[in-house]
CSV table of C-alpha atoms (C1' of nucleotides) in Angstrom, one decimal:
chain,number,residue,atom,x,y,z
A,1,MET,CA,0.0,0.0,0.0
A,2,LYS,CA,1.7,3.1,-1.3
A,3,MET,CA,-0.2,6.3,-1.0
A,4,THR,CA,-0.1,8.9,-3.8
A,5,PRO,CA,1.0,12.4,-2.8
A,6,MET,CA,-2.6,13.7,-3.0
A,7,ILE,CA,-3.9,10.9,-0.7
A,8,GLU,CA,-1.0,11.3,1.6
A,9,THR,CA,-1.7,15.0,2.0
A,10,PHE,CA,-5.2,14.4,3.0
A,11,VAL,CA,-4.4,11.5,5.3
A,12,MET,CA,-1.7,13.4,7.2
A,13,HIS,CA,-4.0,16.5,7.5
A,14,PHE,CA,-6.8,14.4,9.0
A,15,GLY,CA,-4.2,13.0,11.4
A,16,GLU,CA,-3.3,16.5,12.6
A,17,MET,CA,-6.9,17.4,12.9
A,18,GLY,CA,-7.7,14.2,14.7
A,19,SER,CA,-7.0,15.4,18.1
A,20,ARG,CA,-9.3,18.3,17.7
A,21,TRP,CA,-12.0,16.0,16.6
A,22,GLY,CA,-11.8,13.8,19.7
A,23,PHE,CA,-9.4,11.0,18.6
A,24,ASN,CA,-5.7,10.8,18.3
A,25,ARG,CA,-3.4,11.4,15.3
A,26,THR,CA,-3.0,7.8,14.1
A,27,VAL,CA,-6.8,7.1,14.5
A,28,GLY,CA,-7.4,10.2,12.4
A,29,GLN,CA,-5.0,9.0,9.7
A,30,MET,CA,-6.5,5.5,9.8
A,31,TYR,CA,-10.0,6.8,9.3
A,32,ALA,CA,-8.9,9.1,6.5
A,33,LEU,CA,-7.2,6.2,4.7
A,34,LEU,CA,-10.4,4.1,5.0
A,35,VAL,CA,-12.6,6.9,3.8
A,36,ILE,CA,-10.7,7.4,0.5
A,37,THR,CA,-9.9,3.7,-0.1
A,38,LYS,CA,-12.5,1.9,-2.2
A,39,ASP,CA,-11.9,-1.7,-1.3
A,40,PRO,CA,-11.6,-3.0,2.3
A,41,ILE,CA,-8.1,-3.2,3.5
A,42,SER,CA,-6.3,-5.3,6.2
A,43,ALA,CA,-4.8,-4.1,9.4
A,44,ASN,CA,-1.3,-4.9,8.0
A,45,GLN,CA,-1.9,-2.8,4.9
A,46,ILE,CA,-2.9,0.1,7.2
A,47,ALA,CA,0.2,-0.3,9.3
A,48,GLU,CA,2.4,-0.4,6.2
A,49,ALA,CA,0.7,2.6,4.5
A,50,LEU,CA,1.0,4.8,7.6
A,51,SER,CA,4.3,3.4,8.9
A,52,ILE,CA,2.9,2.7,12.3
A,53,SER,CA,3.1,-0.4,14.5
A,54,ARG,CA,0.7,-3.3,14.1
A,55,GLY,CA,-0.3,-2.9,17.8
A,56,ASN,CA,-1.2,0.7,17.3
A,57,VAL,CA,-3.4,-0.2,14.4
A,58,SER,CA,-5.2,-2.8,16.4
A,59,MET,CA,-6.0,-0.2,19.1
A,60,GLY,CA,-7.0,2.4,16.6
A,61,LEU,CA,-9.4,0.0,14.9
A,62,LYS,CA,-10.9,-0.8,18.2
A,63,GLU,CA,-11.5,2.9,18.8
A,64,LEU,CA,-13.0,3.4,15.4
A,65,GLN,CA,-15.3,0.5,15.9
A,66,SER,CA,-16.4,1.9,19.3
A,67,TRP,CA,-17.4,5.0,17.3
A,68,GLN,CA,-19.2,2.7,14.9
A,69,LEU,CA,-17.3,4.4,12.1
A,70,ILE,CA,-15.9,1.2,10.5
A,71,GLN,CA,-17.0,-2.3,9.7
A,72,MET,CA,-15.1,-5.5,9.6
A,73,HIS,CA,-15.3,-7.8,6.6
A,74,HIS,CA,-14.1,-11.3,5.8
A,75,LYS,CA,-13.0,-12.5,2.4
A,76,PRO,CA,-13.9,-16.1,1.5
A,77,GLY,CA,-10.8,-18.3,1.7
A,78,ASP,CA,-8.8,-15.7,3.6
A,79,ARG,CA,-8.4,-15.6,7.3
A,80,LYS,CA,-7.5,-11.9,7.4
A,81,GLU,CA,-9.9,-9.3,8.6
A,82,TYR,CA,-10.6,-6.4,6.2
A,83,PHE,CA,-11.9,-3.0,7.2
A,84,GLN,CA,-14.1,-0.4,5.5
A,85,THR,CA,-16.0,2.7,6.5
A,86,ASN,CA,-19.5,2.2,7.7
A,87,GLY,CA,-22.3,4.2,6.1
A,88,SER,CA,-22.4,7.4,4.3
A,89,ILE,CA,-20.6,10.6,5.1
A,90,TRP,CA,-23.8,11.8,6.7
A,91,ASP,CA,-23.9,8.8,8.9
A,92,MET,CA,-20.3,9.5,9.9
A,93,ALA,CA,-21.1,13.1,10.9
A,94,ASN,CA,-24.1,11.9,12.9
A,95,ARG,CA,-22.0,9.3,14.8
A,96,VAL,CA,-19.3,11.8,15.5
A,97,PHE,CA,-21.8,14.3,16.9
A,98,GLU,CA,-23.6,11.7,18.9
A,99,GLU,CA,-20.3,10.3,20.4
A,100,ARG,CA,-19.0,13.8,21.2
A,101,ARG,CA,-22.3,14.7,22.9
A,102,LYS,CA,-21.9,11.7,25.1
A,103,ARG,CA,-18.4,12.6,26.1
A,104,GLU,CA,-18.7,16.4,26.2
A,105,MET,CA,-22.2,17.1,27.5
A,106,ASP,CA,-23.8,14.2,29.2
A,107,PRO,CA,-21.4,14.0,32.2
A,108,THR,CA,-21.7,17.7,32.9
A,109,LEU,CA,-25.4,17.6,32.5
A,110,SER,CA,-25.6,14.8,35.1
A,111,LEU,CA,-23.4,16.6,37.5
A,112,LEU,CA,-25.4,19.8,37.2
A,113,ARG,CA,-28.6,18.0,37.9
A,114,ASP,CA,-27.1,16.7,41.1
A,115,ILE,CA,-25.8,20.0,42.2
A,116,LEU,CA,-29.1,21.7,41.5
A,117,LEU,CA,-30.8,19.4,44.0
A,118,ASP,CA,-28.7,20.8,46.8
A,119,THR,CA,-30.0,23.7,48.9
A,120,PRO,CA,-27.7,26.7,48.6
A,121,ALA,CA,-25.9,27.4,51.9
A,122,ASN,CA,-25.5,31.2,51.4
A,123,ALA,CA,-26.0,34.1,49.0
A,124,GLU,CA,-22.9,33.2,47.1
A,125,GLU,CA,-24.1,29.6,46.5
A,126,GLN,CA,-27.5,31.0,45.6
A,127,HIS,CA,-26.0,33.0,42.8
A,128,ALA,CA,-23.9,30.1,41.7
A,129,GLN,CA,-26.9,27.9,41.5
A,130,GLU,CA,-28.7,30.3,39.3
A,131,LYS,CA,-25.8,30.4,36.9
A,132,LEU,CA,-25.6,26.6,37.0
A,133,LYS,CA,-29.3,26.4,36.1
A,134,GLU,CA,-28.7,28.5,33.0
A,135,VAL,CA,-25.8,26.3,32.0
A,136,HIS,CA,-27.9,23.2,32.6
A,137,ASP,CA,-30.8,24.5,30.6
A,138,LEU,CA,-28.5,25.3,27.7
A,139,LEU,CA,-26.9,21.9,27.6
A,140,GLU,CA,-30.3,20.2,28.0
A,141,GLY,CA,-31.7,22.3,25.1
A,142,ILE,CA,-28.8,21.5,22.8
A,143,THR,CA,-29.0,17.8,23.7
A,144,LYS,CA,-32.7,17.6,23.0
A,145,TRP,CA,-32.5,19.6,19.9
A,146,SER,CA,-29.7,17.5,18.4
A,147,SER,CA,-31.5,14.3,19.1
A,148,GLU,CA,-34.5,15.7,17.4
A,149,LEU,CA,-32.5,16.6,14.4
A,150,GLN,CA,-31.1,13.1,14.2
A,151,ARG,CA,-34.6,11.8,14.1
A,152,LEU,CA,-35.5,13.8,11.0
A,153,SER,CA,-35.2,12.1,7.7
A,154,PRO,CA,-32.1,13.0,5.6
A,155,GLU,CA,-34.4,14.7,3.1
A,156,LYS,CA,-35.9,17.0,5.7
A,157,LEU,CA,-32.6,17.7,7.2
A,158,ASP,CA,-31.4,18.7,3.8
A,159,THR,CA,-34.4,21.0,3.3
A,160,LEU,CA,-33.7,22.5,6.7
A,161,MET,CA,-30.0,23.1,5.9
A,162,LYS,CA,-30.8,24.6,2.5
A,163,LEU,CA,-33.4,26.9,4.1
A,164,GLY,CA,-30.6,28.6,6.0
A,165,SER,CA,-31.7,32.0,7.4
A,166,GLY,CA,-35.0,31.3,5.7
A,167,VAL,CA,-35.8,29.4,8.9
A,168,GLY,CA,-36.8,32.7,10.4
A,169,LYS,CA,-39.4,33.3,7.7
A,170,VAL,CA,-40.8,29.8,8.1
A,171,LEU,CA,-41.2,30.5,11.8
A,172,ASP,CA,-43.1,33.6,11.1
A,173,MET,CA,-45.3,31.6,8.7
A,174,LYS,CA,-45.9,29.0,11.4
A,175,ASP,CA,-47.2,31.7,13.8
A,176,LYS,CA,-49.6,33.0,11.1
A,177,LEU,CA,-50.9,29.6,10.3
A,178,LEU,CA,-51.5,28.8,14.0
A,179,LYS,CA,-53.4,32.1,14.4
A,180,ARG,CA,-55.5,31.3,11.3
A,181,SER,CA,-56.4,27.9,12.5
A,182,ASN,CA,-57.4,29.3,15.9
A,183,GLU,CA,-59.9,31.7,14.3
B,1,MET,CA,-11.0,33.2,48.0
B,2,LYS,CA,-12.1,30.0,49.5
B,3,MET,CA,-14.5,27.9,47.5
B,4,THR,CA,-17.5,26.1,49.1
B,5,PRO,CA,-17.7,22.4,48.4
B,6,MET,CA,-20.5,22.8,45.9
B,7,ILE,CA,-18.6,25.4,44.0
B,8,GLU,CA,-15.4,23.4,44.1
B,9,THR,CA,-17.2,20.3,42.7
B,10,PHE,CA,-18.4,22.3,39.8
B,11,VAL,CA,-15.1,24.0,39.1
B,12,MET,CA,-13.1,20.8,39.3
B,13,HIS,CA,-15.5,19.1,37.0
B,14,PHE,CA,-15.3,21.8,34.4
B,15,GLY,CA,-11.6,21.5,34.6
B,16,GLU,CA,-11.8,17.8,33.8
B,17,MET,CA,-14.1,18.5,30.9
B,18,GLY,CA,-12.0,21.4,29.7
B,19,SER,CA,-9.8,19.3,27.5
B,20,ARG,CA,-12.8,17.8,25.7
B,21,TRP,CA,-14.1,21.3,25.1
B,22,GLY,CA,-11.0,22.6,23.4
B,23,PHE,CA,-9.0,24.2,26.3
B,24,ASN,CA,-6.9,22.8,29.0
B,25,ARG,CA,-7.7,21.9,32.6
B,26,THR,CA,-6.8,25.1,34.3
B,27,VAL,CA,-8.5,27.2,31.7
B,28,GLY,CA,-11.7,25.2,32.3
B,29,GLN,CA,-11.4,25.7,36.0
B,30,MET,CA,-10.8,29.4,35.6
B,31,TYR,CA,-13.8,29.8,33.4
B,32,ALA,CA,-16.1,27.9,35.7
B,33,LEU,CA,-15.0,30.0,38.6
B,34,LEU,CA,-15.7,33.2,36.7
B,35,VAL,CA,-19.1,31.9,35.6
B,36,ILE,CA,-20.3,31.3,39.1
B,37,THR,CA,-18.7,34.3,40.8
B,38,LYS,CA,-20.9,37.3,40.9
B,39,ASP,CA,-18.3,40.1,41.3
B,40,PRO,CA,-15.2,40.5,39.1
B,41,ILE,CA,-12.1,38.9,40.6
B,42,SER,CA,-8.4,39.5,40.2
B,43,ALA,CA,-5.8,37.2,38.7
B,44,ASN,CA,-4.4,36.7,42.2
B,45,GLN,CA,-7.7,35.6,43.6
B,46,ILE,CA,-8.0,33.1,40.8
B,47,ALA,CA,-4.5,31.7,41.4
B,48,GLU,CA,-5.3,31.4,45.1
B,49,ALA,CA,-8.7,29.8,44.8
B,50,LEU,CA,-7.4,27.2,42.3
B,51,SER,CA,-3.9,26.8,43.8
B,52,ILE,CA,-2.2,27.3,40.6
B,53,SER,CA,0.7,29.6,39.7
B,54,ARG,CA,0.3,33.2,38.8
B,55,GLY,CA,2.0,32.7,35.4
B,56,ASN,CA,-0.5,29.9,34.5
B,57,VAL,CA,-3.4,32.2,35.4
B,58,SER,CA,-2.0,34.9,33.1
B,59,MET,CA,-1.8,32.5,30.2
B,60,GLY,CA,-5.2,31.2,30.9
B,61,LEU,CA,-6.7,34.6,31.0
B,62,LYS,CA,-5.1,35.4,27.7
B,63,GLU,CA,-6.7,32.2,26.2
B,64,LEU,CA,-10.1,33.1,27.6
B,65,GLN,CA,-9.8,36.5,26.2
B,66,SER,CA,-8.9,35.1,22.8
B,67,TRP,CA,-12.2,33.1,22.9
B,68,GLN,CA,-13.9,36.4,23.9
B,69,LEU,CA,-15.3,34.6,26.9
B,70,ILE,CA,-14.2,37.1,29.6
B,71,GLN,CA,-13.9,40.9,30.0
B,72,MET,CA,-11.3,42.9,31.9
B,73,HIS,CA,-12.4,45.5,34.4
B,74,HIS,CA,-10.7,48.3,36.4
B,75,LYS,CA,-11.9,49.4,39.8
B,76,PRO,CA,-11.4,53.1,40.5
B,77,GLY,CA,-8.4,53.8,42.8
B,78,ASP,CA,-7.1,50.3,42.3
B,79,ARG,CA,-4.4,49.3,39.8
B,80,LYS,CA,-5.4,45.6,39.7
B,81,GLU,CA,-7.2,44.1,36.8
B,82,TYR,CA,-10.5,42.3,37.5
B,83,PHE,CA,-12.1,39.7,35.4
B,84,GLN,CA,-15.7,38.7,34.6
B,85,THR,CA,-17.5,36.5,32.1
B,86,ASN,CA,-18.6,38.3,29.0
B,87,GLY,CA,-22.2,38.1,27.9
B,88,SER,CA,-25.0,35.6,28.6
B,89,ILE,CA,-24.7,31.8,28.7
B,90,TRP,CA,-26.1,31.9,25.2
B,91,ASP,CA,-23.3,34.2,24.0
B,92,MET,CA,-20.8,31.9,25.6
B,93,ALA,CA,-22.2,28.9,23.7
B,94,ASN,CA,-22.1,30.9,20.4
B,95,ARG,CA,-18.5,31.9,20.9
B,96,VAL,CA,-17.5,28.4,21.8
B,97,PHE,CA,-19.2,27.0,18.7
B,98,GLU,CA,-17.7,29.7,16.5
B,99,GLU,CA,-14.2,29.2,17.8
B,100,ARG,CA,-14.4,25.5,17.5
B,101,ARG,CA,-15.6,25.7,14.0
B,102,LYS,CA,-12.6,27.9,13.1
B,103,ARG,CA,-10.2,25.3,14.6
B,104,GLU,CA,-11.9,22.1,13.6
B,105,MET,CA,-13.5,22.7,10.3
B,106,ASP,CA,-12.0,25.7,8.5
B,107,PRO,CA,-8.5,24.3,8.0
B,108,THR,CA,-9.9,21.1,6.6
B,109,LEU,CA,-12.3,22.9,4.4
B,110,SER,CA,-9.5,24.9,2.9
B,111,LEU,CA,-7.3,21.9,2.3
B,112,LEU,CA,-10.1,20.0,0.7
B,113,ARG,CA,-10.8,22.9,-1.7
B,114,ASP,CA,-7.2,22.8,-2.8
B,115,ILE,CA,-7.1,19.1,-3.3
B,116,LEU,CA,-10.3,19.2,-5.3
B,117,LEU,CA,-8.7,21.5,-7.8
B,118,ASP,CA,-6.1,18.9,-8.7
B,119,THR,CA,-6.8,16.5,-11.6
B,120,PRO,CA,-6.9,12.9,-10.4
B,121,ALA,CA,-3.9,10.9,-11.7
B,122,ASN,CA,-5.6,7.5,-11.8
B,123,ALA,CA,-8.8,5.6,-10.9
B,124,GLU,CA,-7.8,5.4,-7.3
B,125,GLU,CA,-7.4,9.1,-7.0
B,126,GLN,CA,-10.6,9.6,-8.9
B,127,HIS,CA,-12.5,7.6,-6.2
B,128,ALA,CA,-10.6,9.4,-3.5
B,129,GLN,CA,-11.6,12.8,-4.9
B,130,GLU,CA,-15.3,11.8,-5.0
B,131,LYS,CA,-15.2,10.9,-1.3
B,132,LEU,CA,-13.3,14.2,-0.5
B,133,LYS,CA,-16.0,16.1,-2.4
B,134,GLU,CA,-18.6,14.5,-0.1
B,135,VAL,CA,-16.7,15.5,3.0
B,136,HIS,CA,-16.2,18.9,1.6
B,137,ASP,CA,-19.9,19.4,0.9
B,138,LEU,CA,-20.8,18.2,4.4
B,139,LEU,CA,-18.4,20.6,6.1
B,140,GLU,CA,-19.5,23.4,4.0
B,141,GLY,CA,-23.1,22.7,4.7
B,142,ILE,CA,-22.5,22.6,8.5
B,143,THR,CA,-20.5,25.8,8.3
B,144,LYS,CA,-23.1,27.7,6.4
B,145,TRP,CA,-26.0,26.4,8.5
B,146,SER,CA,-24.3,27.3,11.7
B,147,SER,CA,-23.5,30.8,10.7
B,148,GLU,CA,-27.1,31.2,9.6
B,149,LEU,CA,-28.3,30.0,13.0
B,150,GLN,CA,-26.0,32.6,14.7
B,151,ARG,CA,-27.7,35.3,12.6
B,152,LEU,CA,-31.1,34.4,14.0
B,153,SER,CA,-32.4,36.5,16.9
B,154,PRO,CA,-32.2,34.8,20.3
B,155,GLU,CA,-36.0,34.6,20.5
B,156,LYS,CA,-36.3,32.8,17.1
B,157,LEU,CA,-33.5,30.5,18.1
B,158,ASP,CA,-35.4,29.7,21.3
B,159,THR,CA,-38.6,29.1,19.3
B,160,LEU,CA,-36.7,26.8,17.0
B,161,MET,CA,-35.2,24.9,19.9
B,162,LYS,CA,-38.5,24.5,21.7
B,163,LEU,CA,-40.0,23.3,18.4
B,164,GLY,CA,-38.0,20.1,18.6
B,165,SER,CA,-39.4,17.4,16.4
B,166,GLY,CA,-42.1,19.9,15.4
B,167,VAL,CA,-39.5,21.1,12.9
B,168,GLY,CA,-40.7,18.4,10.7
B,169,LYS,CA,-44.2,19.6,10.8
B,170,VAL,CA,-43.2,23.2,10.2
B,171,LEU,CA,-41.3,22.1,7.1
B,172,ASP,CA,-44.5,20.4,5.8
B,173,MET,CA,-46.4,23.6,6.5
B,174,LYS,CA,-43.8,25.5,4.5
B,175,ASP,CA,-44.5,23.4,1.5
B,176,LYS,CA,-48.2,23.8,1.8
B,177,LEU,CA,-47.8,27.6,2.2
B,178,LEU,CA,-45.7,27.9,-0.8
B,179,LYS,CA,-48.1,25.9,-2.9
B,180,ARG,CA,-51.0,28.1,-1.7
B,181,SER,CA,-49.2,31.3,-2.5
B,182,ASN,CA,-48.4,30.0,-5.9
B,183,GLU,CA,-52.0,29.3,-6.7
C,1,DC,C1',-4.2,-32.1,18.4
C,2,DT,C1',-0.7,-29.1,16.3
C,3,DA,C1',1.3,-25.6,13.8
C,4,DA,C1',0.6,-21.7,11.3
C,5,DA,C1',-1.6,-17.4,10.6
C,6,DG,C1',-3.5,-14.1,12.5
C,7,DT,C1',-5.0,-10.5,16.5
C,8,DT,C1',-4.6,-8.2,21.0
C,9,DT,C1',-2.5,-6.7,25.1
C,10,DC,C1',0.4,-4.1,27.8
C,11,DA,C1',4.9,-2.7,30.0
C,12,DG,C1',8.3,0.3,28.7
C,13,DT,C1',9.5,4.4,26.3
C,14,DA,C1',8.9,8.4,23.3
C,15,DA,C1',6.5,12.5,22.2
C,16,DT,C1',3.5,16.0,23.5
C,17,DT,C1',1.3,19.3,26.4
C,18,DA,C1',0.7,21.8,30.7
C,19,DT,C1',2.7,24.1,34.8
C,20,DT,C1',5.8,26.5,37.6
C,21,DG,C1',8.4,30.3,39.1
C,22,DA,C1',12.0,33.5,38.6
C,23,DA,C1',13.3,37.3,35.5
C,24,DA,C1',11.9,40.8,32.4
C,25,DC,C1',8.7,44.0,31.4
C,26,DT,C1',4.9,47.7,32.1
C,27,DT,C1',2.4,51.1,34.4
C,28,DT,C1',1.6,54.7,37.6
C,29,DA,C1',1.7,57.3,42.1
C,30,DG,C1',4.4,60.4,44.2
D,1,DC,C1',12.6,60.1,37.5
D,2,DT,C1',12.1,56.2,40.8
D,3,DA,C1',10.2,52.7,43.3
D,4,DA,C1',6.4,50.0,44.1
D,5,DA,C1',2.7,47.3,42.3
D,6,DG,C1',1.4,44.9,39.1
D,7,DT,C1',1.6,41.7,34.6
D,8,DT,C1',3.8,38.7,31.2
D,9,DT,C1',7.2,35.7,29.3
D,10,DC,C1',9.6,31.6,28.8
D,11,DA,C1',13.1,28.0,30.0
D,12,DA,C1',13.0,24.1,32.8
D,13,DT,C1',10.4,20.4,34.5
D,14,DA,C1',6.3,17.7,35.5
D,15,DA,C1',2.3,15.3,33.9
D,16,DT,C1',-0.1,13.2,30.4
D,17,DT,C1',-0.9,10.8,26.3
D,18,DA,C1',0.5,8.0,22.4
D,19,DC,C1',3.4,4.4,20.3
D,20,DT,C1',6.2,0.3,19.9
D,21,DG,C1',7.1,-4.4,19.7
D,22,DA,C1',7.5,-8.6,22.0
D,23,DA,C1',4.7,-11.9,24.3
D,24,DA,C1',0.2,-13.9,25.0
D,25,DC,C1',-3.7,-15.1,23.1
D,26,DT,C1',-7.2,-16.9,19.4
D,27,DT,C1',-8.7,-19.2,15.5
D,28,DT,C1',-8.6,-22.6,11.9
D,29,DA,C1',-6.6,-25.7,8.3
D,30,DG,C1',-4.8,-30.0,8.0
DNA sequence: CTAAAGTTTCAGTAATTATTGAAACTTTAG
DNA sequence: CTAAAGTTTCAATAATTACTGAAACTTTAG
């Protein structure tokens, strides 16, 4: 597995970005390689293409599987395992959002819920709790909203995206419609 | 500056989460402290409350300022600088999203644009480019969509959020409305 | 059952990132 | 202008995180 310069550029960049996206450099490289490679490839091919150790590849594949970003394959008459990305680019984005929400918001949300059950001991804690309530409501709002979005069909999502700032107009229309139906 | 146990719990948790949110532990702690503290506090008070070095606080404040999350204040007759969070919790969320978009998507988007200008050298690169196009379109979609959302008034955003799965229905209404106005 | 082909684990080490604290710098009251 | 009060910088070091590769494990063909 030799990468062409174009492919190498992309793979290495994805590696650099990896850490910002929630996984480490080699996991980012591995995923990039799998995204642009048409046919499933083996762990050894990955190790060779990226010049990293076989052990590291094994751990990376485990990580990518835990994100549900890749799939394992078996070729008939071959004992090796072959890997491939799982689903469309949209599915990938959904999984990444979902996973990050789990890691970045859920633990905080749960802690905030606990703290908000306590009775504030003094004026200082009273003020603190009010702020925490705001943070809590924000996180809860984002969480609910994002799970609603994931429930929408891809077509509706696409419409919504294309609507852009037009969303404002649609909201106005909604108010008018409701009013009309109440009359 | 002594923190009560409740406040300490929150501050330390925010520190742990900090790295997942794009800044480091102490920056997370510092921000949490500023969020729940009513009156502006000095760099020294922060260092004392969190038991971290004065130098570290200085760097952290710089980082928080670069995210536009805090504001500096001067008290009359006092040479010290006092700090306070900047804007509402909503403003905070907006700034964090914006900043993360800059760090996590913009560089990739720009690289992808470049690569897509190249002519594929063979079938392998041809397939790679198709995939890259998909990734590019996804990132561009998210970028545009999120900047549209930021342009909406807070009230409309709130309506949109509360709408939840109702978004689907509103989209249906939109189609009907358009049809009606065309008749 | 055995050996071969493959995968995973994990202790040790390398690489990266965060933190300290002393020195350099800046600002202002007098 | 000077000294005092404050802030920032950055080289050294600590803490964390990622990577390697050999050993342990698993699976299957024969």
